[in-house]
PDB file of C-alpha atoms in Angstrom:
ATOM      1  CA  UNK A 672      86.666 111.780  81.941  1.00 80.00           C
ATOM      2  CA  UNK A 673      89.340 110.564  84.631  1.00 85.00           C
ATOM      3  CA  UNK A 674      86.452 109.778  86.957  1.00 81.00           C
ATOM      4  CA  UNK A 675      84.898 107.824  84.164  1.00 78.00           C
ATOM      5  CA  UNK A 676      88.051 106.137  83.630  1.00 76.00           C
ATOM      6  CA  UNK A 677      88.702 105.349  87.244  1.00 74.00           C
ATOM      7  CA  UNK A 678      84.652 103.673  87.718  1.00 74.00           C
ATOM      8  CA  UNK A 679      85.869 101.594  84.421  1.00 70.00           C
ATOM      9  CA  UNK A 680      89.196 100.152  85.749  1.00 72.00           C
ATOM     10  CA  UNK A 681      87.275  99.384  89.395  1.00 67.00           C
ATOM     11  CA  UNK A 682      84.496  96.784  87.665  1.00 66.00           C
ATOM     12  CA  UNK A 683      87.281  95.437  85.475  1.00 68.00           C
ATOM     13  CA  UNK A 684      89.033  94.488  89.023  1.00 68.00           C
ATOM     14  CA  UNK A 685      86.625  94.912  91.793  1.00 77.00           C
ATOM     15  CA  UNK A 686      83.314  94.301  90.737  1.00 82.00           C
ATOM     16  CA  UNK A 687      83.488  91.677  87.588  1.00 89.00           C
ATOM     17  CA  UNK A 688      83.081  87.482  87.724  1.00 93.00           C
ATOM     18  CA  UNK A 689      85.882  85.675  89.473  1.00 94.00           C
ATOM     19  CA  UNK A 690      84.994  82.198  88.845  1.00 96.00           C
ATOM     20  CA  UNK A 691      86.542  79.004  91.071  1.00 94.00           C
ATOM     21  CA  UNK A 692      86.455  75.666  91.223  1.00 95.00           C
ATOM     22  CA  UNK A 693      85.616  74.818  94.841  1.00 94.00           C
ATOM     23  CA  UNK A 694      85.298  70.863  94.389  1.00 95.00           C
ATOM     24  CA  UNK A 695      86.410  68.444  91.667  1.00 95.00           C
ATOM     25  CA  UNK A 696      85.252  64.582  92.464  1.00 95.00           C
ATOM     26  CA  UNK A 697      84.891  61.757  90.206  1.00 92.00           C
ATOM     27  CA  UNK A 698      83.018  58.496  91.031  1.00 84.00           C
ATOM     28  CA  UNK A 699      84.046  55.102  91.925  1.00 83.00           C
ATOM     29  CA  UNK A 700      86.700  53.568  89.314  1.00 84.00           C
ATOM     30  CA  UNK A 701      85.196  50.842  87.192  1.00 85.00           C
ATOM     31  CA  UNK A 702      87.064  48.760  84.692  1.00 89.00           C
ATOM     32  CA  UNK A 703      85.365  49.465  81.402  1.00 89.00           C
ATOM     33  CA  UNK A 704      83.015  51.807  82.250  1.00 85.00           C
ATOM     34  CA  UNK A 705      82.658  56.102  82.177  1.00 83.00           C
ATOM     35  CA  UNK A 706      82.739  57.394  85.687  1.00 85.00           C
ATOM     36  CA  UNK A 707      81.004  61.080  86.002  1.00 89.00           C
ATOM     37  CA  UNK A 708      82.902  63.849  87.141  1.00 93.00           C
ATOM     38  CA  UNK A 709      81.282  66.466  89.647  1.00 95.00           C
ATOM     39  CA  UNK A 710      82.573  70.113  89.243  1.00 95.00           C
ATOM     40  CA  UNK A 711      81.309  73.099  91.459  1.00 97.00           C
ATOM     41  CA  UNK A 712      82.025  75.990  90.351  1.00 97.00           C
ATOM     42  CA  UNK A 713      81.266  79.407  91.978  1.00 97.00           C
ATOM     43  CA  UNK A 714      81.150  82.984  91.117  1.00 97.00           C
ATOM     44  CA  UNK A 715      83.233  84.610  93.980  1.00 95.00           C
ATOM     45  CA  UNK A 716      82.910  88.149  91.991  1.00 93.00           C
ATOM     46  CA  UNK A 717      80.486  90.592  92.494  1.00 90.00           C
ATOM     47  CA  UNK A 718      78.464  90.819  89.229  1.00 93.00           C
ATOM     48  CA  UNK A 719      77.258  87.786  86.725  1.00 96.00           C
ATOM     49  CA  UNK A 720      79.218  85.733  84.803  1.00 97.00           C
ATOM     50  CA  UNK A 721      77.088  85.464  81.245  1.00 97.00           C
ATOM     51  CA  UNK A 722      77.917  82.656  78.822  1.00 97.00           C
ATOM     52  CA  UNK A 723      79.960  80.554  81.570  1.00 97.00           C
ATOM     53  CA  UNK A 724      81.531  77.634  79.281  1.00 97.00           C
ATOM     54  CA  UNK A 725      83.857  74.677  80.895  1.00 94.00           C
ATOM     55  CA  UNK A 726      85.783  71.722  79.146  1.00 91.00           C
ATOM     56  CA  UNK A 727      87.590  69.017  80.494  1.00 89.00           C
ATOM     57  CA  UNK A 728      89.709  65.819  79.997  1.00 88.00           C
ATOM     58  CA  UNK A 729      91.238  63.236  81.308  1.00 90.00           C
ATOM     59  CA  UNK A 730      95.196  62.368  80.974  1.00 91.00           C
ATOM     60  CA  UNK A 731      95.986  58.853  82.044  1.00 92.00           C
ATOM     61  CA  UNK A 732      99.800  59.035  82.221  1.00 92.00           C
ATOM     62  CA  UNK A 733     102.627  56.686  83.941  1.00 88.00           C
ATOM     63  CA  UNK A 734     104.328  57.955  86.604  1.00 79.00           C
ATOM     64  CA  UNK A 735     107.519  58.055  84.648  1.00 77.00           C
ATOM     65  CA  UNK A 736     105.953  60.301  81.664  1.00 82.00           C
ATOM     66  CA  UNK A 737     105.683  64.115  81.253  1.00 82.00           C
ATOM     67  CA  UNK A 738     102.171  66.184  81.528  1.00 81.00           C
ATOM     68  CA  UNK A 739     103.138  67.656  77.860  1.00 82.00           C
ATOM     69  CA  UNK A 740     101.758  71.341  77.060  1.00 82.00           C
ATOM     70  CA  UNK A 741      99.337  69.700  74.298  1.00 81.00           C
ATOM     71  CA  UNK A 742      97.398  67.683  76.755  1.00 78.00           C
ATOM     72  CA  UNK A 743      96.209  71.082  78.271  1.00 78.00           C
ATOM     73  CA  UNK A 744      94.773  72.312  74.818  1.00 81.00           C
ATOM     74  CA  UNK A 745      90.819  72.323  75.521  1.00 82.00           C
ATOM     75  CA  UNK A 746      88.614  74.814  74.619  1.00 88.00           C
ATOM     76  CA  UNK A 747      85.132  75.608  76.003  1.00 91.00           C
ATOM     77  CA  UNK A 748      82.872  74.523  73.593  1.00 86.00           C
ATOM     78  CA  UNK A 749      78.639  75.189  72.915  1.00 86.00           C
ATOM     79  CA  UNK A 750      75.925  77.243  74.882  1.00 91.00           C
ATOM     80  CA  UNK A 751      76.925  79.016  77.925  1.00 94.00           C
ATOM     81  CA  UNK A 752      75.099  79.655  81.073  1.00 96.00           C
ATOM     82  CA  UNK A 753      74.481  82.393  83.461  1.00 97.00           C
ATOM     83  CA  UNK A 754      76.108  82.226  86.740  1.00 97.00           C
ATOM     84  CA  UNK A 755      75.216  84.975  88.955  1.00 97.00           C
ATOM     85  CA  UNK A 756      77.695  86.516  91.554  1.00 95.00           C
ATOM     86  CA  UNK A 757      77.800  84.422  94.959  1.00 95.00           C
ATOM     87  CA  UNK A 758      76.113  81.243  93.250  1.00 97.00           C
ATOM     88  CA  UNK A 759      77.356  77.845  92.570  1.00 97.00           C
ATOM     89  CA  UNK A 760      76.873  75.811  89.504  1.00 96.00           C
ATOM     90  CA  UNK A 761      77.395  72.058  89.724  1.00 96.00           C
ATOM     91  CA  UNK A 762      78.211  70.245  86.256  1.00 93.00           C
ATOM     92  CA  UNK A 763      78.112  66.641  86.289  1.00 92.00           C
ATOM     93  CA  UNK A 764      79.784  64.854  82.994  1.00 86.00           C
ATOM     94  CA  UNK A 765      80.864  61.662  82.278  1.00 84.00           C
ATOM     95  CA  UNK A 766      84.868  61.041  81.502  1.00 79.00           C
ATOM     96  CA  UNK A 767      86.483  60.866  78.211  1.00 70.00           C
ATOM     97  CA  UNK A 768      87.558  57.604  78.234  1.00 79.00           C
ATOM     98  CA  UNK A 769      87.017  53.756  80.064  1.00 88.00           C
ATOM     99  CA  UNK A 770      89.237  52.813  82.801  1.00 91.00           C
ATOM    100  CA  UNK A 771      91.272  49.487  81.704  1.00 93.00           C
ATOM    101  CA  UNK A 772      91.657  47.035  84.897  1.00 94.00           C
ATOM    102  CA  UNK A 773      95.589  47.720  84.582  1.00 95.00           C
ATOM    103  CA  UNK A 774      94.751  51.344  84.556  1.00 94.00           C
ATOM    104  CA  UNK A 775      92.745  51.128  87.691  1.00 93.00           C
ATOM    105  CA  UNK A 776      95.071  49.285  89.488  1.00 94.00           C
ATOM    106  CA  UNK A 777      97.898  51.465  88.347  1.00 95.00           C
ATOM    107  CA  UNK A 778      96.029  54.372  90.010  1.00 92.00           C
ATOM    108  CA  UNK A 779      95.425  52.428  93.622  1.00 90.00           C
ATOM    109  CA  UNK A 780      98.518  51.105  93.739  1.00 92.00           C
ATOM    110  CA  UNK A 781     100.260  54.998  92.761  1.00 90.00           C
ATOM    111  CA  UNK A 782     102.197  53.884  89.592  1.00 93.00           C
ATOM    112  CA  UNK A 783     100.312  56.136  87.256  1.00 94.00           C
ATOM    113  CA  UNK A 784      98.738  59.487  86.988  1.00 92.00           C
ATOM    114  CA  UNK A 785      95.600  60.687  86.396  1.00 93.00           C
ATOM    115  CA  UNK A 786      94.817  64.492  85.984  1.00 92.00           C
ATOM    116  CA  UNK A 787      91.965  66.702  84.875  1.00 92.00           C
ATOM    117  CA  UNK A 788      93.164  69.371  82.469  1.00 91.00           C
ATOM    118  CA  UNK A 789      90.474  72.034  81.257  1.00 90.00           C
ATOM    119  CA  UNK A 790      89.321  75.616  80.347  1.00 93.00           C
ATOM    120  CA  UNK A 791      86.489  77.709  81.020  1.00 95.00           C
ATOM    121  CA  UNK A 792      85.674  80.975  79.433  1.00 96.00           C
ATOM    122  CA  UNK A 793      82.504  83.523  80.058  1.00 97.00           C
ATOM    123  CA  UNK A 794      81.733  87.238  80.075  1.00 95.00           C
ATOM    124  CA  UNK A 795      82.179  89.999  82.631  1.00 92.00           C
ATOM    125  CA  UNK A 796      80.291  92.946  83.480  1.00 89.00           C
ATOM    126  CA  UNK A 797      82.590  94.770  81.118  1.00 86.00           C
ATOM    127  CA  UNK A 798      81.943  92.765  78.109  1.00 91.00           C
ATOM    128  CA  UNK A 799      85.687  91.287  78.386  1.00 91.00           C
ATOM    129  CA  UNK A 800      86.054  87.808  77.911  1.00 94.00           C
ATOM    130  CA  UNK A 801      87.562  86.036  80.490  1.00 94.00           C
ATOM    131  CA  UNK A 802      89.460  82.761  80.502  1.00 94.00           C
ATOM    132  CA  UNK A 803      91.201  80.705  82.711  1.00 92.00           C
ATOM    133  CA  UNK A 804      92.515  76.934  82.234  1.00 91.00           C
ATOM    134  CA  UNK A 805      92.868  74.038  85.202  1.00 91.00           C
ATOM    135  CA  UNK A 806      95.021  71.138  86.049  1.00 91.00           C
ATOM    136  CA  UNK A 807      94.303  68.911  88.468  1.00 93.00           C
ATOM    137  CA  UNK A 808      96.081  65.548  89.627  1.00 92.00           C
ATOM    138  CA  UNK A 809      93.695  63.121  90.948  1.00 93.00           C
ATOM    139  CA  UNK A 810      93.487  61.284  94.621  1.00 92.00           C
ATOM    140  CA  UNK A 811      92.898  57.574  94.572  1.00 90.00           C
ATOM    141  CA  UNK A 812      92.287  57.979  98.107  1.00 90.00           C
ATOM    142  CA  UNK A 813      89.597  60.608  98.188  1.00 91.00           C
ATOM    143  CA  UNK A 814      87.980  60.558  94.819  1.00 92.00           C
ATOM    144  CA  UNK A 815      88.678  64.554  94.301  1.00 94.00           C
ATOM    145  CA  UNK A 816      90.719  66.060  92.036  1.00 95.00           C
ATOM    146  CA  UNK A 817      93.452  68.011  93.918  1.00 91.00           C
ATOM    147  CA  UNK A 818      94.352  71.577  93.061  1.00 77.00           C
ATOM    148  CA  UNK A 819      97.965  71.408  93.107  1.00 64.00           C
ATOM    149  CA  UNK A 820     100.435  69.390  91.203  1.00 55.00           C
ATOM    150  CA  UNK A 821     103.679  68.583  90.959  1.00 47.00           C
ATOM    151  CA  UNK A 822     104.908  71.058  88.425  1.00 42.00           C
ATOM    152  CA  UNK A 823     108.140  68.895  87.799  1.00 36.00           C
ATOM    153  CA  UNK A 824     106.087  66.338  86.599  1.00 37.00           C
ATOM    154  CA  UNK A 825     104.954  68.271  83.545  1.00 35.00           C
ATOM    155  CA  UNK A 826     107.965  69.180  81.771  1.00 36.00           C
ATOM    156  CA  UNK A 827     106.183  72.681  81.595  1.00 35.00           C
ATOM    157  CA  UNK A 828     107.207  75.890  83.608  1.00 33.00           C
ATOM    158  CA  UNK A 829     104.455  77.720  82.768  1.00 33.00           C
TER     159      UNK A 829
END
């Protein structure tokens, strides 16, 4: 029964899902039009992920303002998809909302914000349900969707 146990506890950790995001990159801004985002995902675990489910959104914020703990609310919603271990899954998806010309330039010129905020939730080999949310601030200069943040900029020590 300990051996049992043990095998349990090592898929839980070693051998389940570990899903990343390993590139986050939104098309050109356009003033009053959707731009699609590009997210690659990949399963860096060692067994399938089944019913992989992603949201996302957009925050347009002024430099000055907070990233509030309610902007980072989503939930994966709908019909999820299998993503087997050491595969990639691209998902490409337009924004939530049109860029304003004051917005744009706001973005270029560094006076505002713009971050991705999301969640994505799927099954391990156990049958646990694993979930994981994302925030990422955006780079006028690159088009991707950095990683990191400043975490003084969201009010939010979490």
């Amino acid at each position: 029964l300990t051996q049992a146990q043990k095998q349990l506890e090592h898929l839980a950790v070693i051998d389940r899902a570990y899903i990343e995001i390993v590139e986050m990159r939104m098309g050109a801004l356009k003033v009053d039009e959707m731009v699609i985002i590009k997210t690659v995902f990949q399963n860096v675990g060692r067994s399938p992920a089944w019913n992989f489910r992603f949201s996302s959104s957009l925050i347009f914020l002024e430099k000055s303002q907070p990233l509030k703990p309610e902007y980072l609310r989503s939930t994966p919603r709908g019909k999820g998809k299998l993503l087997p271990a050491g595969k990639e899954l691209v998902n490409e998806s337009p924004s939530n909302f049109h860029f304003t010309r004051e917005q744009v330039q706001a973005l270029v010129n560094k006076t505002a914000k713009l971050y991705d905020a999301g969640a994505l939730d799927y099954i391990d080999i156990t049958g646990t349900v694993q979930t994981s949310r994302h925030v990422r601030l955006y780079d006028p200069e690159t088009g991707t969707f950095n990683e990191e943040y400043e975490q003084a900029d969201s009010g939010n020590t979490n």
